[in-house]
Coordinates of C-alpha atoms in Angstrom, one line a residue:
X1 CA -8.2 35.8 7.4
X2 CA -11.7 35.7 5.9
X3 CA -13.9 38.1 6.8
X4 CA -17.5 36.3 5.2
X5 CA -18.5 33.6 7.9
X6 CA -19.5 30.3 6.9
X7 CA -22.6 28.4 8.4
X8 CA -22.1 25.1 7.9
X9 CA -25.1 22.2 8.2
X10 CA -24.2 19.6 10.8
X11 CA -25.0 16.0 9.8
X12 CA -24.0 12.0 9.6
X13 CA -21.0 13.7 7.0
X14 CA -19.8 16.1 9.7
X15 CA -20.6 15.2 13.1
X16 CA -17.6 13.3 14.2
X17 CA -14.9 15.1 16.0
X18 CA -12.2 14.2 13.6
X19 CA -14.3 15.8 10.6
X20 CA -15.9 18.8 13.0
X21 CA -12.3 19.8 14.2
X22 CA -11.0 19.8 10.3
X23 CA -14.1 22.1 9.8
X24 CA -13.6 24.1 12.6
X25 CA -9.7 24.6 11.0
X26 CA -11.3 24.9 7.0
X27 CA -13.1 27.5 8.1
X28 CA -16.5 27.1 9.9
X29 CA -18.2 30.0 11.9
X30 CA -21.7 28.7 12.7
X31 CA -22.6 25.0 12.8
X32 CA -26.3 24.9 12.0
X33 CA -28.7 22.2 13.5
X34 CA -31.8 21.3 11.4
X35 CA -35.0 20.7 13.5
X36 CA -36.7 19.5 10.5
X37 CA -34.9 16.2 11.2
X38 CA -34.0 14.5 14.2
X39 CA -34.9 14.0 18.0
X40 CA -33.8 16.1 20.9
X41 CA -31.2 13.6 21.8
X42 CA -29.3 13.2 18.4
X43 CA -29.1 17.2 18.6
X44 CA -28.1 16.9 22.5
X45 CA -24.9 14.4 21.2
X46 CA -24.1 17.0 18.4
X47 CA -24.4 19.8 20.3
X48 CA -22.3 18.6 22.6
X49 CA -19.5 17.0 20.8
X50 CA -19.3 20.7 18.9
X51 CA -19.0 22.5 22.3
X52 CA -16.5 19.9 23.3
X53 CA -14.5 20.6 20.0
X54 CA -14.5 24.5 20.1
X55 CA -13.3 24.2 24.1
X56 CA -10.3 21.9 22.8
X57 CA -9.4 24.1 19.6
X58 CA -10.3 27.4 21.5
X59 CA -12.6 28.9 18.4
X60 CA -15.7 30.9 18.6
X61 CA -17.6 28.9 16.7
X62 CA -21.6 29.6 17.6
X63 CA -24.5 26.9 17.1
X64 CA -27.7 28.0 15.2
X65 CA -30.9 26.2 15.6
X66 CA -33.2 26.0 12.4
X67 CA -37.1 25.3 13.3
X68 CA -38.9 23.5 11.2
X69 CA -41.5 25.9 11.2
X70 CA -45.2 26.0 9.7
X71 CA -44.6 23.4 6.7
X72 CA -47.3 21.5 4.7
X73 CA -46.1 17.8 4.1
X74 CA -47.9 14.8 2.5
X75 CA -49.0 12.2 4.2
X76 CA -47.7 8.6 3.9
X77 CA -47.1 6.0 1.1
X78 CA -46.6 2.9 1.4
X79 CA -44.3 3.0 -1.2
X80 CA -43.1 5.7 -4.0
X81 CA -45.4 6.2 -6.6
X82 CA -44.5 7.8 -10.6
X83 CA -47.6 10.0 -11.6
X84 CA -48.0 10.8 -15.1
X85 CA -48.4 14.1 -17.1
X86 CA -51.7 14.9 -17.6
X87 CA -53.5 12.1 -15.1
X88 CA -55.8 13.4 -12.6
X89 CA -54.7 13.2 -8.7
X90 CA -56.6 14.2 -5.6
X91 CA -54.6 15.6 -2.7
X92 CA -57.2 15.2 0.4
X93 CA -57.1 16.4 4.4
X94 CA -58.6 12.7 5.3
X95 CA -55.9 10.2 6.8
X96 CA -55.4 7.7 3.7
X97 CA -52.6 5.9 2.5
X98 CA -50.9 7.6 -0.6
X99 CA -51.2 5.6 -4.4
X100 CA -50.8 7.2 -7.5
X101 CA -54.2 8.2 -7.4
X102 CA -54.7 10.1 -3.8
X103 CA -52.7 10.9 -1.3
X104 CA -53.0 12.9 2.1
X105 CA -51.7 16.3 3.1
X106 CA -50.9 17.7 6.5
X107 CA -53.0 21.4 6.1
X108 CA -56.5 21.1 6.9
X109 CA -57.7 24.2 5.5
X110 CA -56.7 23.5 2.2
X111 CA -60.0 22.8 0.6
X112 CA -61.7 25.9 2.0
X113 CA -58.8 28.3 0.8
X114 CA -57.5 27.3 -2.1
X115 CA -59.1 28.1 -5.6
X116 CA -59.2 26.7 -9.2
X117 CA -56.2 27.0 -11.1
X118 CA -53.9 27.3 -8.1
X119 CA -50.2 25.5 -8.3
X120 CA -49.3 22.7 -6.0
X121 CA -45.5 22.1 -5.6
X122 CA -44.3 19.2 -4.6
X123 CA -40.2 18.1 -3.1
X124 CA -39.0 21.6 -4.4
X125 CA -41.0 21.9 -7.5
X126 CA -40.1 18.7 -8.8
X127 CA -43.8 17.3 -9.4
X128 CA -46.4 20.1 -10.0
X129 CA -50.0 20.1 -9.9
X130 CA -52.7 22.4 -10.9
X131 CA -56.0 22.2 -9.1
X132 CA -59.0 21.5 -11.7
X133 CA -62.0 21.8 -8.8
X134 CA -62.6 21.6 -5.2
X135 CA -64.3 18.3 -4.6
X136 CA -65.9 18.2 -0.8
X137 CA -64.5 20.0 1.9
X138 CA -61.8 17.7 2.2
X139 CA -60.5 16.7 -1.9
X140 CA -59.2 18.5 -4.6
X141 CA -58.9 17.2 -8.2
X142 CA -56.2 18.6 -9.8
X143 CA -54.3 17.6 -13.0
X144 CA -50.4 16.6 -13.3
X145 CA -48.8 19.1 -14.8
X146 CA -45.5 17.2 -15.2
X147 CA -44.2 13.3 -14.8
X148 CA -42.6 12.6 -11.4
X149 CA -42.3 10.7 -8.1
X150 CA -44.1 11.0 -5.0
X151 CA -43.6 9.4 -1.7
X152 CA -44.1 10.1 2.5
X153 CA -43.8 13.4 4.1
X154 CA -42.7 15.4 1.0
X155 CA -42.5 19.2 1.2
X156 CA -45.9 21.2 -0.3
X157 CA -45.5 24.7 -1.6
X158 CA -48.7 26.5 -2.8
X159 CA -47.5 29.8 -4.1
X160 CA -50.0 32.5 -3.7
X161 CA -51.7 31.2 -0.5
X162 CA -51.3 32.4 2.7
X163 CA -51.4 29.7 4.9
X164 CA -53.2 29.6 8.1
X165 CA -51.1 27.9 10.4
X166 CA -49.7 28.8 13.6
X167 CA -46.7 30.0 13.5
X168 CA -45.1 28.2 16.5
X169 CA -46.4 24.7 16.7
X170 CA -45.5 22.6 20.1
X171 CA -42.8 21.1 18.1
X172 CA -40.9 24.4 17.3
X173 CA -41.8 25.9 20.9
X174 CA -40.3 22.2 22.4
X175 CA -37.3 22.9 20.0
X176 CA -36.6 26.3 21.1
X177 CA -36.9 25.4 24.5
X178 CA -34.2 22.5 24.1
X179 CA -31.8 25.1 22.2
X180 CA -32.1 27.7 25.7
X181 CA -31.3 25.0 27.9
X182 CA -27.9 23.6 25.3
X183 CA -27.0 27.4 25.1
X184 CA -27.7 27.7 21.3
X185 CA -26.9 30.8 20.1
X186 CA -29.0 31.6 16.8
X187 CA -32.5 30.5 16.2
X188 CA -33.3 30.7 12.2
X189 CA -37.1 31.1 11.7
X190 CA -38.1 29.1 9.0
X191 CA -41.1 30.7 6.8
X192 CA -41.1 34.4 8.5
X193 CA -44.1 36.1 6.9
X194 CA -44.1 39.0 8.9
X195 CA -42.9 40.8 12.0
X196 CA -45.4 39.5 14.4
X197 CA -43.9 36.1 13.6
X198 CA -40.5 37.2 15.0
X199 CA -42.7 38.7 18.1
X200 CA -43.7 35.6 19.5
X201 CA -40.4 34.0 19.5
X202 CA -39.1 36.6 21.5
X203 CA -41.6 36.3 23.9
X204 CA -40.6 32.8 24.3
X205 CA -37.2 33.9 24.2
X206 CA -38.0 36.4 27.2
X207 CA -40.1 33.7 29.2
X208 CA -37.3 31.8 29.8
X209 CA -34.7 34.8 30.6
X210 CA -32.6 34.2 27.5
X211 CA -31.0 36.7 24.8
X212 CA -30.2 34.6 22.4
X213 CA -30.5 36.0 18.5
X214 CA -33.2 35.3 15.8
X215 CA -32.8 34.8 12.4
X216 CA -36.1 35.4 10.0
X217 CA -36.0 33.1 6.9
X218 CA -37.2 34.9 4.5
X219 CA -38.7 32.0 2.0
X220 CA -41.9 33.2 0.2
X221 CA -44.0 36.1 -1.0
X222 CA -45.1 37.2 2.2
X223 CA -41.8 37.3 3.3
X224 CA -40.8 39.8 1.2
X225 CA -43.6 42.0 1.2
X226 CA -43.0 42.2 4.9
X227 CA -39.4 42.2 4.7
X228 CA -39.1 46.2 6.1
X229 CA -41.1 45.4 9.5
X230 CA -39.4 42.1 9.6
X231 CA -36.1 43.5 9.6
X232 CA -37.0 45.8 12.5
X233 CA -37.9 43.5 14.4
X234 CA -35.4 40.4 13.7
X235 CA -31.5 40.2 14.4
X236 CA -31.0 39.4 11.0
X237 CA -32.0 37.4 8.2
X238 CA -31.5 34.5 6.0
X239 CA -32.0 34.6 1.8
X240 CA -33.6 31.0 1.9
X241 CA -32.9 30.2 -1.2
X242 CA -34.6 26.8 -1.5
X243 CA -38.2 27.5 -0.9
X244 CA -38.0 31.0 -2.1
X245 CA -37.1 29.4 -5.8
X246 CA -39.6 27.3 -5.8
X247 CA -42.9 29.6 -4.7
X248 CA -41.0 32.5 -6.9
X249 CA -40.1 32.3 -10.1
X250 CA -36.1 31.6 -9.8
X251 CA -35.0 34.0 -12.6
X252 CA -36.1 36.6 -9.9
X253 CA -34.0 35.6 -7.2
X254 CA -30.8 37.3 -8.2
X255 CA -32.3 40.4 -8.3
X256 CA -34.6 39.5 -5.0
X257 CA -30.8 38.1 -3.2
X258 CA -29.1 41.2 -4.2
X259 CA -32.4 43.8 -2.8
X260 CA -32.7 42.0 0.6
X261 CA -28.7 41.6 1.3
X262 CA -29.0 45.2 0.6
X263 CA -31.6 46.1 3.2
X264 CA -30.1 44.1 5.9
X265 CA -26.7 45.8 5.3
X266 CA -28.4 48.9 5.5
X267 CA -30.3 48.0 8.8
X268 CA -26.6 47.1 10.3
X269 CA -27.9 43.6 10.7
X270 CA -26.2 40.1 9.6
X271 CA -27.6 38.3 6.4
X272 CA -26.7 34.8 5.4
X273 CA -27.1 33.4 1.7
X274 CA -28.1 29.6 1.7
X275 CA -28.9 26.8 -0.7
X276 CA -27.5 24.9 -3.2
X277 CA -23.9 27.1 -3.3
X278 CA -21.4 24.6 -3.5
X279 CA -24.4 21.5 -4.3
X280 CA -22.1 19.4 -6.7
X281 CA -19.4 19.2 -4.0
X282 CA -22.1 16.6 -2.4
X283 CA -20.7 14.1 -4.2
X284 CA -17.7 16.3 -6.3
X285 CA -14.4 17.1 -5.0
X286 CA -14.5 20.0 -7.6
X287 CA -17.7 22.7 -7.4
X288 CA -18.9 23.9 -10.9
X289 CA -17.8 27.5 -12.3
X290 CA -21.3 28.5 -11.8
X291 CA -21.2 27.7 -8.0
X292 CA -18.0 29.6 -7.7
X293 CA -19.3 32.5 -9.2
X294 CA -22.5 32.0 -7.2
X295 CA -20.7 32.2 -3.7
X296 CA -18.5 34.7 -5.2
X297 CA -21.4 37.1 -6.4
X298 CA -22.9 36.5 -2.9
X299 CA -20.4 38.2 -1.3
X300 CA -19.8 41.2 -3.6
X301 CA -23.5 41.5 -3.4
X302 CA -22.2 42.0 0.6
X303 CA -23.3 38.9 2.3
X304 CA -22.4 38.7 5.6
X305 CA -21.9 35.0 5.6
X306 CA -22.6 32.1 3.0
X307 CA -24.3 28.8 4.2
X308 CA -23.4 24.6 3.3
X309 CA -26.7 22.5 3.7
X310 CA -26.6 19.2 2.2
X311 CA -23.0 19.5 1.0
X312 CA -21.7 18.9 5.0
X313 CA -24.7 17.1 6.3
X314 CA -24.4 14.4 4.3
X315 CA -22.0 14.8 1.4
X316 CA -18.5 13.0 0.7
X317 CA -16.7 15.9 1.2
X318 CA -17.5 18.0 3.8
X319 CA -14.2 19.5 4.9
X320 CA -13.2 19.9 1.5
X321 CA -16.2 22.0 0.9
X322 CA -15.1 24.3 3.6
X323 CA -12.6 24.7 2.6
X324 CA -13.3 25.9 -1.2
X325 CA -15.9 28.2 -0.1
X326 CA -13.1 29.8 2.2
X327 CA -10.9 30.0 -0.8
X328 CA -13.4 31.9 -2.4
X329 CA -14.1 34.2 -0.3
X330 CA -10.8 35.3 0.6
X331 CA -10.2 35.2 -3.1
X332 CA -13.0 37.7 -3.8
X333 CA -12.1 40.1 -0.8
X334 CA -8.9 40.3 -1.9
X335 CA -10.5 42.4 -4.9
X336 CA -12.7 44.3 -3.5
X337 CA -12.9 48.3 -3.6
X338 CA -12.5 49.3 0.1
X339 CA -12.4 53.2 -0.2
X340 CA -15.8 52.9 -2.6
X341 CA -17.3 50.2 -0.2
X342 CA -16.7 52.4 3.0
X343 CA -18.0 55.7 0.9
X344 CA -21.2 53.4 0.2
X345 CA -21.9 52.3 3.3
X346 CA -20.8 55.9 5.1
X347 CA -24.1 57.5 3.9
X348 CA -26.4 54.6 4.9
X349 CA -26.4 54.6 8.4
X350 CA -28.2 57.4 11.2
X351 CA -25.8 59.8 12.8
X352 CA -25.3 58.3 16.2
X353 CA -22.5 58.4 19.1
X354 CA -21.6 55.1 18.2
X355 CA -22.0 55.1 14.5
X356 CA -20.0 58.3 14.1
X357 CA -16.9 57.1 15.9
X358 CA -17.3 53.4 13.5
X359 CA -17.4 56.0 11.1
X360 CA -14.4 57.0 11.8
X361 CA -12.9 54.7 13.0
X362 CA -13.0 53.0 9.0
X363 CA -12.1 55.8 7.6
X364 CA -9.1 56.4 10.1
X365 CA -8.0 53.2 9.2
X366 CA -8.2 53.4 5.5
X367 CA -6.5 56.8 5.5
X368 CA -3.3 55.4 8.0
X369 CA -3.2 51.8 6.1
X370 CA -3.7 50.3 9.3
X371 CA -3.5 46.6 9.8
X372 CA -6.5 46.3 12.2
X373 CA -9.3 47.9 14.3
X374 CA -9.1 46.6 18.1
X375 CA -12.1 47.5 19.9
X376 CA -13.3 46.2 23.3
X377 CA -16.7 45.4 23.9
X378 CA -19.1 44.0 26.7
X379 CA -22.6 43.7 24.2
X380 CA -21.0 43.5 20.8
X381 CA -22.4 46.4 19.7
X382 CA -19.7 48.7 18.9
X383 CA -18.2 45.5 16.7
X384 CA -21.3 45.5 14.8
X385 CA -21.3 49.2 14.2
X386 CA -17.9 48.9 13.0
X387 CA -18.5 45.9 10.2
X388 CA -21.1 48.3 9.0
X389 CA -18.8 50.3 7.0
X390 CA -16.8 47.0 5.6
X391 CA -13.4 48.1 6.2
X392 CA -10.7 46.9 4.8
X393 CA -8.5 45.7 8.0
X394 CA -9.5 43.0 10.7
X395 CA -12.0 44.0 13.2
X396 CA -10.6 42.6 16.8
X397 CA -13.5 42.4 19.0
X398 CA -12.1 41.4 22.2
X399 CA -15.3 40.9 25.2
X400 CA -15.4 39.2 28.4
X401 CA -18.7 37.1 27.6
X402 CA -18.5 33.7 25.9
X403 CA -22.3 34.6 24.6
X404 CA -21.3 38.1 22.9
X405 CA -17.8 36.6 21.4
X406 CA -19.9 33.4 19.6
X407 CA -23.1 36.1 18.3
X408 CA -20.5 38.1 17.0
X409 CA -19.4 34.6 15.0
X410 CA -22.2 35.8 12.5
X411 CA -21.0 39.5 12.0
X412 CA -18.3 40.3 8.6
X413 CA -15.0 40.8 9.3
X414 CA -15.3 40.3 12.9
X415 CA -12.7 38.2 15.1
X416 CA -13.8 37.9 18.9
X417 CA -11.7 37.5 21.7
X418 CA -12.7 36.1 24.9
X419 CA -10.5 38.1 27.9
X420 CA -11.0 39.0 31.2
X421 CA -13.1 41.8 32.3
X422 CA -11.2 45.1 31.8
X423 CA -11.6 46.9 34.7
X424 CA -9.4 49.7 34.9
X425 CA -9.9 52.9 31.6
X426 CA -6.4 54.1 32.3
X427 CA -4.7 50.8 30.8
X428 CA -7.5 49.2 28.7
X429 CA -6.0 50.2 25.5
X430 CA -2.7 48.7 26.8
X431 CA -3.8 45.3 27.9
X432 CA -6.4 45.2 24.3
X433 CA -3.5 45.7 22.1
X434 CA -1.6 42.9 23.9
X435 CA -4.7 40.6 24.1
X436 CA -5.1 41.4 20.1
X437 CA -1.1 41.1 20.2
X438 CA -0.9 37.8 22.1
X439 CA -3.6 35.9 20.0
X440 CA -1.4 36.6 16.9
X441 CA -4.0 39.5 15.3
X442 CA -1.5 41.9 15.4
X443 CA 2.7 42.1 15.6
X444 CA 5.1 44.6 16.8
X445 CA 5.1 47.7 14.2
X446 CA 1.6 46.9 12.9
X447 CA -0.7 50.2 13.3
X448 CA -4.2 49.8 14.9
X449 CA -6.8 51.9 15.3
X450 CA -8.4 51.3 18.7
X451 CA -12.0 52.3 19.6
X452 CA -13.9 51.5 23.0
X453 CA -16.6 53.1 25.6
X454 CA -16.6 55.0 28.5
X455 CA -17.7 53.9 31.1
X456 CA -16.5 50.2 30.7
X457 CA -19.0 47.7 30.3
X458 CA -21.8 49.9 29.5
X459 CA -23.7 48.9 26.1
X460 CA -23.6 51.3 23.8
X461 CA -21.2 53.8 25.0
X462 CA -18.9 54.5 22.3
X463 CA -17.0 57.3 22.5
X464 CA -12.7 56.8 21.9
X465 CA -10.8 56.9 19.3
X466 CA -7.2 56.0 19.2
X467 CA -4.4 55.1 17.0
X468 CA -1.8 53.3 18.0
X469 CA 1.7 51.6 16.8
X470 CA 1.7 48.3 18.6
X471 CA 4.7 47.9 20.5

């Protein structure tokens, strides 16, 4: 069994049962929804076909809702344009159709904020301009810096400028909405700049009585200069590869991927790596060394779990492309150190109750050669504390809440369990051995190390210990 989870972007390649439940099978942990695209009812039929698909196969698989988020677009053309190295080009805020000599843009402060010499990136870097003056309050002349194409609603990045948008627009609050009333499970924050951003999510979360997880995107500048107080405040975080690589220069993003998977492991929180891993399997039944390495290096750099975007959503080989990036991973964690991985992670975390008995719960398990750590849980937080210390056997989460058992879908080396409630401390290591028994996590003769709380049901409580030849 794998223990890095695999978010996988649900589109026209992917969202037919047949294709879905070969996912599901290849490998797929999260199925992500793109609010960037789409109306509420597409989502609504994907959503539900993938709820209908998990019930039939019996998986945890969780549903993660990505906002669009405050993005600057171009306006409309009536048909692409090719702009030419060198020509001048004004972007303005007035509502015109686009030519290859103006074109609209969706932020109306641009004229007042931005300065001389700035860069304007277009669809991912691919056209570039440089501003040469600030025209009126409403046009810019700027200056092609390479050839390219430009047509509607491309993406803008201006690296450098903080953008005054709101953070929420009534799109994103409508979409969030939507995802609490179809039970989504993640919300990824697209363009997190700092922890206030996070803030006002939750307290649209909390309006509406619901608990479900946010992710922060971290995709620009401001992003990472805030990453410490967004970390704090967020469930965990995405390396957002795509627009981070385009605002920042992308030699730096190695070093940046490796410094915030870092962090988040250190905060005990869930990272996910994204873009372009397996790209060439869009339209490739065969990735590129380079990608394999890249997933590969992803997860020795101790992702949590590595993301498909455009490879499932609409490439020719989605279940394929599950099914490599599982190879890889359990390829690469096959290798890995396990005694130098728990001492690393041993000294990272604060003394607590319940990180002390993870603690040793790991190293229990290393010491005996176990085959897996069986822990019951009603919040998912003794799981969590466990993956921490990146043990080398199985963690068997085993909860009686569908919610906790598909958040924990997110968390390395966690398998959750839905059971009934265990109501009775005298026998609940019994009954979770044979729940973990049962499900075919464990066999007769295997060794666990079991951990739980007393009292039952209360979050947080860690405090057992126990090891345990299953019988």
């Amino acid at each position: 069994m794998k223990k890095t989870k695999i978010v996988c972007t649900i589109g026209p390649a992917s969202d037919s049962e047949r294709v879905l439940a070969e996912m599901f099978k290849a490998g797929l942990n999260v199925c992500r929804l793109n609010f960037s695209h789409g109306s509420h009812e597409e989502h609504k039929v994907k959503i539900d076909r993938i709820k209908k698909i998990r019930e039939e196969l019996k998986m945890p698989v969780a549903l993660l809702l990505d906002t669009k988020g405050p993005e600057i677009r171009l306006g409309v053309f009536e048909k692409p344009v090719e702009i030419v190295q060198g020509q001048e080009f004004v972007i303005t805020t007035r509502d015109v159709i686009g030519t290859n000599q103006i074109c609209s843009i969706s932020y109306k402060n641009i004229a007042a904020e931005i300065k001389p010499k700035s860069r304007i990136l277009i669809n991912d870097g691919l056209l570039e301009l440089q501003v040469i003056d600030i025209l009126n309050d409403t046009d810019i002349e700027c200056v092609a810096v390479n050839s390219g194409t430009l047509s509607s609603r491309k993406g803008v990045n201006i690296p450098g400028l903080r953008v005054n948008l709101p953070y929420m627009s009534e799109k994103d609050i409508s979409d969030i909405e939507f995802g609490i009333e179809n039970d989504v499970d993640f919300i990824a924050a697209s363009f997190t700049q700092r922890a206030d951003d996070i803030i006002q999510i939750r307290k649209l979360l909390e309006k509406h009585k619901s608990k479900i997880a946010v992710i922060a995107k971290i995709e620009n500048q401001e992003g990472l200069d805030n990453i410490d107080e967004i970390l704090a405040e967020a469930d965990g975080i995405m390396v957002a590869r795509g627009d981070m690589g385009v605002e920042i220069e992308p030699e730096k993003i190695p070093h940046l991927q490796k410094q915030l998977i870092k962090k988040a492991n250190i905060a005990g929180k869930p990272v996910i790596t994204a873009t372009q891993m397996l790209e060439s399997m869009t339209h490739n039944l065969r990735p590129t060394r380079a990608e394999v390495t890249d997933v590969a290096n992803a997860i020795l750099d101790g992702t949590s779990a590595v993301m498909l975007s455009g490879e499932t959503a609409a490439g020719e080989y989605p279940v394929e492309t599950v099914a490599m990036m599982t190879s890889i991973a359990n390829s690469i964690e096959e290798t890995l150190d396990y005694e130098k991985l728990f001492d690393e992670n041993a000294s990272l975390h604060e003394t607590t109750i319940t990180n002390a008995i993870a603690r040793a719960t790991c190293s229990t398990a290393l010491a005996l050669d176990a085959n897996a750590i069986i822990t019951a849980s009603a919040s998912g937080i003794t799981p969590r504390a466990l993956s921490k210390f990146k043990p080398k056997v199985p963690i068997i989460a085993i909860t009686e809440s569908p919610q906790v058992m598909r958040k924990l879908a997110l968390d390395w080396d966690v398998y959750p369990v839905l059971a009934d409630p265990i109501k009775s401390t005298d026998n609940m290591f019994d009954v979770c051995s044979r729940i973990a028994k049962d499900t075919g996590h464990v066999k007769k003769g295997d060794i666990a190390i079991l951990t739980a709380g007393i009292p039952i049901g209360k979050a947080g409580s860690t405090n057992l210990l126990k090891v345990e030849i299953i019988e």
